Amino acid sequence: MSDGTLNSGHVSLGVPVPRDEIVRQEAEAKQFSVVEKPLSGFEKLYNQGWLRKLFILLVLALIWEGYGRALNNSLLLPTLSATFEAFFKGMLSGELLHRSWASIHVLLIGYAAGVVLAGLLTALAISSRIGTDFLETMTSMLNPLPAIALLPLALIWFGLGTGSIVFVLIHSVTWSVALNTHSGFSSVSTTLKMVGRNYGLRGPAYITKILMPAAFPSILTGLKIGWAFAWRTLIAAELVFGVSSGSGGLGWFIYENKNLLDIANVFAGLLTVILIGLAIENLIFRVIERHTVQRWGMQS
């Protein structure tokens, strides 16, 4: 070897030696880049979640209408068109609006009282071990107990009126909210707590900037579950017992029309219950979630 060259082949160092068994083909870089393909009109529509859900509802509506017409028995299953007709008549006459507000008014009282009680129990559980033991024991005993099962006792204790329903609503809300709220605060990571301490956060600032954002997904879940339990309990209580002396809400409306064999109005009442539930979920809880959990980066 001399002057940086190989004696055999006289090829300079660093220059690849051609080999017959290796085939090299030059290719442009754009062949290996990410290719962006525009979505078709169908794909753009399919990516819209609300359109997919609307399609499902339309299919179910067509099945309901078709089966109702084929059955041709309004006492067993009125058609969807008959249900909507009864629904709009009830809305225009104001009866469904009045019954809906009667139910929501009682629900708000019981729900608010249940949330406040759950907050007090959670504060007690976080501040002491005996409080934690008390909450866990009470939750284990009372959370599986259906609220509607307490209504006969509530009628004896509070009489035939709003107080009985409020009592069972408080029971249906308190334990699910308290359990999820306590779980949320307990699951805040130690690392996150240390970060807050390192930034000098103490007292209310530590709670609002560290603990609340970290625990709020569980708290919101508890509020949703409590709302669902309370709404079902309220309708069941009115449906079974009436409770408000004939002037109750949607549950009593359904019960009255069942006795009158006006099944279209029964379905109209059920439809109102469903629509109120959807409105609360999408106009209240979804907005709260967007402005808290998603904004704080606790959920994608």
Tab-separated table of C-alpha atoms in Angstrom:
chain	number	residue	atom	x	y	z
A	1	MET	CA	0.000	0.000	0.000
A	2	SER	CA	1.387	3.394	-0.986
A	3	ASP	CA	0.071	6.974	-1.284
A	4	GLY	CA	-3.312	6.039	0.183
A	5	THR	CA	-4.220	3.602	-2.595
A	6	LEU	CA	-4.745	-0.116	-2.797
A	7	ASN	CA	-2.247	-1.979	-4.966
A	8	SER	CA	-4.949	-4.312	-6.299
A	9	GLY	CA	-7.617	-2.391	-8.149
A	10	HIS	CA	-5.942	1.015	-7.515
A	11	VAL	CA	-9.102	2.327	-5.732
A	12	SER	CA	-8.771	5.302	-3.385
A	13	LEU	CA	-9.636	4.820	0.248
A	14	GLY	CA	-13.240	5.849	1.073
A	15	VAL	CA	-14.577	5.158	-2.419
A	16	PRO	CA	-16.950	2.145	-2.541
A	17	VAL	CA	-15.780	-0.726	-4.593
A	18	PRO	CA	-18.381	-1.759	-7.203
A	19	ARG	CA	-19.806	-5.215	-6.547
A	20	ASP	CA	-21.781	-7.115	-9.111
A	21	GLU	CA	-24.126	-8.804	-6.577
A	22	ILE	CA	-25.423	-5.435	-5.274
A	23	VAL	CA	-27.745	-3.404	-7.442
A	24	ARG	CA	-28.144	0.274	-6.592
A	25	GLN	CA	-30.861	2.393	-8.147
A	26	GLU	CA	-31.158	6.095	-7.591
A	27	ALA	CA	-34.597	7.301	-6.470
A	28	GLU	CA	-36.017	10.722	-5.832
A	29	ALA	CA	-36.639	11.655	-2.216
A	30	LYS	CA	-40.279	12.516	-2.840
A	31	GLN	CA	-41.018	8.828	-3.412
A	32	PHE	CA	-40.358	8.198	0.288
A	33	SER	CA	-42.152	11.214	1.729
A	34	VAL	CA	-45.581	11.107	3.404
A	35	VAL	CA	-48.273	11.243	0.799
A	36	GLU	CA	-51.287	13.351	1.758
A	37	LYS	CA	-54.498	12.115	0.273
A	38	PRO	CA	-57.554	14.356	0.401
A	39	LEU	CA	-60.555	12.822	2.132
A	40	SER	CA	-63.592	12.060	0.087
A	41	GLY	CA	-66.930	13.659	0.869
A	42	PHE	CA	-68.170	10.481	2.529
A	43	GLU	CA	-65.059	10.236	4.717
A	44	LYS	CA	-65.441	13.843	5.859
A	45	LEU	CA	-69.048	13.217	6.838
A	46	TYR	CA	-68.201	9.908	8.523
A	47	ASN	CA	-65.603	11.638	10.685
A	48	GLN	CA	-68.329	13.808	12.232
A	49	GLY	CA	-69.467	12.089	15.431
A	50	TRP	CA	-72.791	13.904	15.607
A	51	LEU	CA	-73.672	12.741	12.087
A	52	ARG	CA	-72.963	9.113	12.959
A	53	LYS	CA	-75.166	9.376	16.042
A	54	LEU	CA	-77.892	11.084	14.033
A	55	PHE	CA	-77.760	8.263	11.508
A	56	ILE	CA	-78.188	5.695	14.287
A	57	LEU	CA	-81.189	7.603	15.637
A	58	LEU	CA	-82.760	7.793	12.183
A	59	VAL	CA	-82.366	4.043	11.696
A	60	LEU	CA	-83.952	3.360	15.092
A	61	ALA	CA	-86.769	5.789	14.299
A	62	LEU	CA	-87.501	4.022	11.007
A	63	ILE	CA	-87.522	0.641	12.749
A	64	TRP	CA	-89.891	1.970	15.417
A	65	GLU	CA	-92.259	3.512	12.876
A	66	GLY	CA	-92.222	0.447	10.648
A	67	TYR	CA	-92.813	-2.008	13.473
A	68	GLY	CA	-95.536	0.165	14.975
A	69	ARG	CA	-97.403	0.289	11.666
A	70	ALA	CA	-96.991	-3.439	11.126
A	71	LEU	CA	-98.217	-4.203	14.656
A	72	ASN	CA	-101.160	-1.806	14.270
A	73	ASN	CA	-101.950	-1.826	17.995
A	74	SER	CA	-101.628	1.559	19.708
A	75	LEU	CA	-102.180	-0.009	23.149
A	76	LEU	CA	-98.999	-2.051	22.815
A	77	LEU	CA	-96.789	0.246	20.777
A	78	PRO	CA	-97.891	3.527	19.184
A	79	THR	CA	-96.029	4.595	16.089
A	80	LEU	CA	-93.264	7.164	16.291
A	81	SER	CA	-95.422	9.677	14.439
A	82	ALA	CA	-98.229	9.228	16.994
A	83	THR	CA	-95.733	9.666	19.821
A	84	PHE	CA	-94.395	12.884	18.311
A	85	GLU	CA	-97.930	14.138	17.769
A	86	ALA	CA	-98.740	13.557	21.454
A	87	PHE	CA	-95.430	15.128	22.452
A	88	PHE	CA	-96.014	18.339	20.494
A	89	LYS	CA	-99.603	18.566	21.709
A	90	GLY	CA	-98.375	18.276	25.293
A	91	MET	CA	-95.752	20.944	24.693
A	92	LEU	CA	-98.168	23.360	22.989
A	93	SER	CA	-100.747	22.927	25.730
A	94	GLY	CA	-98.064	23.557	28.332
A	95	GLU	CA	-98.786	20.399	30.282
A	96	LEU	CA	-95.484	18.685	29.516
A	97	LEU	CA	-93.581	21.892	30.233
A	98	HIS	CA	-95.361	22.270	33.563
A	99	ARG	CA	-94.736	18.630	34.524
A	100	SER	CA	-91.106	18.859	33.419
A	101	TRP	CA	-90.452	21.928	35.544
A	102	ALA	CA	-92.167	20.288	38.535
A	103	SER	CA	-89.766	17.340	38.254
A	104	ILE	CA	-86.667	19.456	37.630
A	105	HIS	CA	-87.492	21.791	40.519
A	106	VAL	CA	-87.629	18.914	43.016
A	107	LEU	CA	-84.585	17.307	41.426
A	108	LEU	CA	-82.462	20.443	41.821
A	109	ILE	CA	-83.302	20.679	45.519
A	110	GLY	CA	-82.417	17.043	46.214
A	111	TYR	CA	-79.354	17.080	43.949
A	112	ALA	CA	-77.899	20.236	45.497
A	113	ALA	CA	-78.459	18.947	49.029
A	114	GLY	CA	-76.839	15.612	48.110
A	115	VAL	CA	-73.784	17.297	46.577
A	116	VAL	CA	-73.304	19.527	49.637
A	117	LEU	CA	-73.567	16.540	51.977
A	118	ALA	CA	-71.123	14.586	49.806
A	119	GLY	CA	-68.682	17.496	49.953
A	120	LEU	CA	-68.843	17.595	53.744
A	121	LEU	CA	-68.304	13.843	54.010
A	122	THR	CA	-65.370	14.011	51.609
A	123	ALA	CA	-63.764	16.880	53.538
A	124	LEU	CA	-64.106	14.835	56.724
A	125	ALA	CA	-62.617	11.775	55.025
A	126	ILE	CA	-59.630	13.685	53.655
A	127	SER	CA	-58.864	15.414	56.942
A	128	SER	CA	-58.796	12.344	59.200
A	129	ARG	CA	-58.494	8.594	59.190
A	130	ILE	CA	-61.687	8.153	61.179
A	131	GLY	CA	-63.442	10.257	58.546
A	132	THR	CA	-62.143	7.957	55.819
A	133	ASP	CA	-63.303	4.902	57.745
A	134	PHE	CA	-66.711	6.483	58.303
A	135	LEU	CA	-67.171	7.323	54.610
A	136	GLU	CA	-66.032	3.883	53.460
A	137	THR	CA	-68.324	2.141	55.939
A	138	MET	CA	-71.383	4.250	55.107
A	139	THR	CA	-70.740	3.942	51.379
A	140	SER	CA	-70.408	0.173	51.594
A	141	MET	CA	-73.700	-0.081	53.468
A	142	LEU	CA	-75.891	2.514	51.777
A	143	ASN	CA	-74.595	2.901	48.219
A	144	PRO	CA	-75.929	-0.520	47.079
A	145	LEU	CA	-79.306	0.236	48.697
A	146	PRO	CA	-81.787	1.404	46.017
A	147	ALA	CA	-83.138	4.840	46.865
A	148	ILE	CA	-86.657	3.852	45.818
A	149	ALA	CA	-86.620	1.211	48.575
A	150	LEU	CA	-86.451	4.013	51.156
A	151	LEU	CA	-89.523	5.780	49.800
A	152	PRO	CA	-92.044	3.919	51.999
A	153	LEU	CA	-90.071	5.006	55.078
A	154	ALA	CA	-89.761	8.516	53.691
A	155	LEU	CA	-93.538	8.685	53.287
A	156	ILE	CA	-93.950	7.743	56.965
A	157	TRP	CA	-91.324	10.200	58.148
A	158	PHE	CA	-92.038	13.186	55.867
A	159	GLY	CA	-95.550	12.561	54.608
A	160	LEU	CA	-97.006	12.661	51.121
A	161	GLY	CA	-95.175	15.533	49.496
A	162	THR	CA	-91.941	16.933	48.175
A	163	GLY	CA	-89.994	16.170	51.358
A	164	SER	CA	-90.199	12.423	50.765
A	165	ILE	CA	-88.790	12.680	47.252
A	166	VAL	CA	-86.040	15.071	48.354
A	167	PHE	CA	-84.997	12.572	51.022
A	168	VAL	CA	-84.586	9.688	48.564
A	169	LEU	CA	-82.869	11.994	46.076
A	170	ILE	CA	-80.292	12.973	48.664
A	171	HIS	CA	-79.626	9.295	49.310
A	172	SER	CA	-79.237	8.524	45.601
A	173	VAL	CA	-76.803	11.420	45.043
A	174	THR	CA	-74.658	11.541	48.189
A	175	TRP	CA	-72.808	8.243	48.127
A	176	SER	CA	-71.814	8.134	44.457
A	177	VAL	CA	-70.584	11.741	44.522
A	178	ALA	CA	-68.727	11.301	47.820
A	179	LEU	CA	-67.113	8.049	46.708
A	180	ASN	CA	-65.840	9.452	43.422
A	181	THR	CA	-64.724	12.742	44.965
A	182	HIS	CA	-62.755	10.988	47.691
A	183	SER	CA	-61.262	8.623	45.125
A	184	GLY	CA	-60.219	11.584	42.981
A	185	PHE	CA	-58.413	13.378	45.810
A	186	SER	CA	-56.815	10.152	47.019
A	187	SER	CA	-55.470	9.314	43.557
A	188	VAL	CA	-53.574	12.603	43.095
A	189	SER	CA	-49.987	11.559	42.520
A	190	THR	CA	-47.333	12.284	45.115
A	191	THR	CA	-45.142	13.824	42.425
A	192	LEU	CA	-47.824	16.358	41.563
A	193	LYS	CA	-48.257	17.235	45.219
A	194	MET	CA	-44.492	17.732	45.574
A	195	VAL	CA	-44.476	20.024	42.546
A	196	GLY	CA	-47.096	22.196	44.192
A	197	ARG	CA	-45.134	22.301	47.439
A	198	ASN	CA	-41.919	23.161	45.581
A	199	TYR	CA	-43.680	26.121	43.976
A	200	GLY	CA	-44.609	27.345	47.428
A	201	LEU	CA	-48.336	26.680	47.119
A	202	ARG	CA	-50.180	26.413	50.401
A	203	GLY	CA	-53.763	26.423	51.589
A	204	PRO	CA	-56.478	27.449	49.088
A	205	ALA	CA	-53.948	28.043	46.297
A	206	TYR	CA	-52.617	24.501	46.703
A	207	ILE	CA	-56.141	23.068	46.586
A	208	THR	CA	-57.355	25.109	43.589
A	209	LYS	CA	-54.179	24.844	41.481
A	210	ILE	CA	-53.027	21.301	42.252
A	211	LEU	CA	-55.601	19.110	43.950
A	212	MET	CA	-58.798	20.261	42.224
A	213	PRO	CA	-57.542	20.011	38.607
A	214	ALA	CA	-56.043	16.569	39.295
A	215	ALA	CA	-59.115	15.235	41.082
A	216	PHE	CA	-61.779	16.935	38.974
A	217	PRO	CA	-62.189	14.124	36.393
A	218	SER	CA	-63.315	11.807	39.200
A	219	ILE	CA	-65.422	14.556	40.776
A	220	LEU	CA	-67.181	15.214	37.465
A	221	THR	CA	-67.788	11.503	36.999
A	222	GLY	CA	-69.387	11.392	40.436
A	223	LEU	CA	-71.601	14.367	39.597
A	224	LYS	CA	-72.737	12.656	36.387
A	225	ILE	CA	-73.507	9.389	38.171
A	226	GLY	CA	-75.309	11.248	40.950
A	227	TRP	CA	-77.401	13.125	38.400
A	228	ALA	CA	-78.351	9.908	36.593
A	229	PHE	CA	-79.285	8.167	39.842
A	230	ALA	CA	-81.310	11.159	41.023
A	231	TRP	CA	-83.194	11.504	37.719
A	232	ARG	CA	-84.113	7.824	37.637
A	233	THR	CA	-85.109	7.847	41.314
A	234	LEU	CA	-87.319	10.895	40.858
A	235	ILE	CA	-89.221	9.469	37.885
A	236	ALA	CA	-89.607	6.088	39.607
A	237	ALA	CA	-90.870	7.694	42.826
A	238	GLU	CA	-93.466	9.770	40.987
A	239	LEU	CA	-94.405	6.836	38.799
A	240	VAL	CA	-94.958	4.404	41.648
A	241	PHE	CA	-96.296	6.586	44.447
A	242	GLY	CA	-97.335	9.853	42.847
A	243	VAL	CA	-96.182	11.543	46.057
A	244	SER	CA	-97.341	15.049	45.164
A	245	SER	CA	-101.078	14.433	45.491
A	246	GLY	CA	-101.810	14.277	41.788
A	247	SER	CA	-99.815	17.378	40.872
A	248	GLY	CA	-96.461	15.704	40.368
A	249	GLY	CA	-94.017	15.806	37.498
A	250	LEU	CA	-93.243	13.611	34.530
A	251	GLY	CA	-93.452	10.340	36.426
A	252	TRP	CA	-96.970	11.144	37.597
A	253	PHE	CA	-97.870	12.256	34.055
A	254	ILE	CA	-96.791	8.839	32.740
A	255	TYR	CA	-98.682	7.061	35.511
A	256	GLU	CA	-101.912	8.974	34.867
A	257	ASN	CA	-101.874	8.347	31.133
A	258	LYS	CA	-101.115	4.675	31.692
A	259	ASN	CA	-104.310	4.433	33.742
A	260	LEU	CA	-106.188	6.211	30.946
A	261	LEU	CA	-104.699	3.788	28.397
A	262	ASP	CA	-103.333	6.758	26.445
A	263	ILE	CA	-100.101	4.979	25.521
A	264	ALA	CA	-99.057	7.675	23.050
A	265	ASN	CA	-98.918	10.165	25.926
A	266	VAL	CA	-97.003	7.617	27.989
A	267	PHE	CA	-94.351	7.453	25.278
A	268	ALA	CA	-94.447	11.243	24.983
A	269	GLY	CA	-93.613	11.458	28.691
A	270	LEU	CA	-90.802	8.949	28.289
A	271	LEU	CA	-89.481	10.927	25.323
A	272	THR	CA	-89.464	14.078	27.455
A	273	VAL	CA	-87.467	12.283	30.153
A	274	ILE	CA	-84.919	11.189	27.537
A	275	LEU	CA	-84.638	14.661	25.982
A	276	ILE	CA	-84.077	16.311	29.356
A	277	GLY	CA	-81.372	13.754	30.141
A	278	LEU	CA	-79.637	14.424	26.820
A	279	ALA	CA	-79.875	18.180	27.335
A	280	ILE	CA	-78.313	18.010	30.806
A	281	GLU	CA	-75.512	15.762	29.566
A	282	ASN	CA	-74.613	17.777	26.458
A	283	LEU	CA	-75.426	21.341	27.507
A	284	ILE	CA	-74.199	21.275	31.095
A	285	PHE	CA	-71.814	18.416	31.877
A	286	ARG	CA	-70.147	18.452	28.451
A	287	VAL	CA	-69.580	22.227	28.698
A	288	ILE	CA	-68.163	21.883	32.216
A	289	GLU	CA	-65.854	19.117	31.013
A	290	ARG	CA	-64.635	21.213	28.068
A	291	HIS	CA	-63.862	24.213	30.269
A	292	THR	CA	-62.186	22.263	33.062
A	293	VAL	CA	-60.922	18.744	32.434
A	294	GLN	CA	-59.926	19.230	28.794
A	295	ARG	CA	-58.678	22.779	29.351
A	296	TRP	CA	-56.423	21.669	32.202
A	297	GLY	CA	-55.029	18.863	30.054
A	298	MET	CA	-56.411	16.103	32.266
A	299	GLN	CA	-58.133	14.470	29.291
A	300	SER	CA	-57.335	14.413	25.589
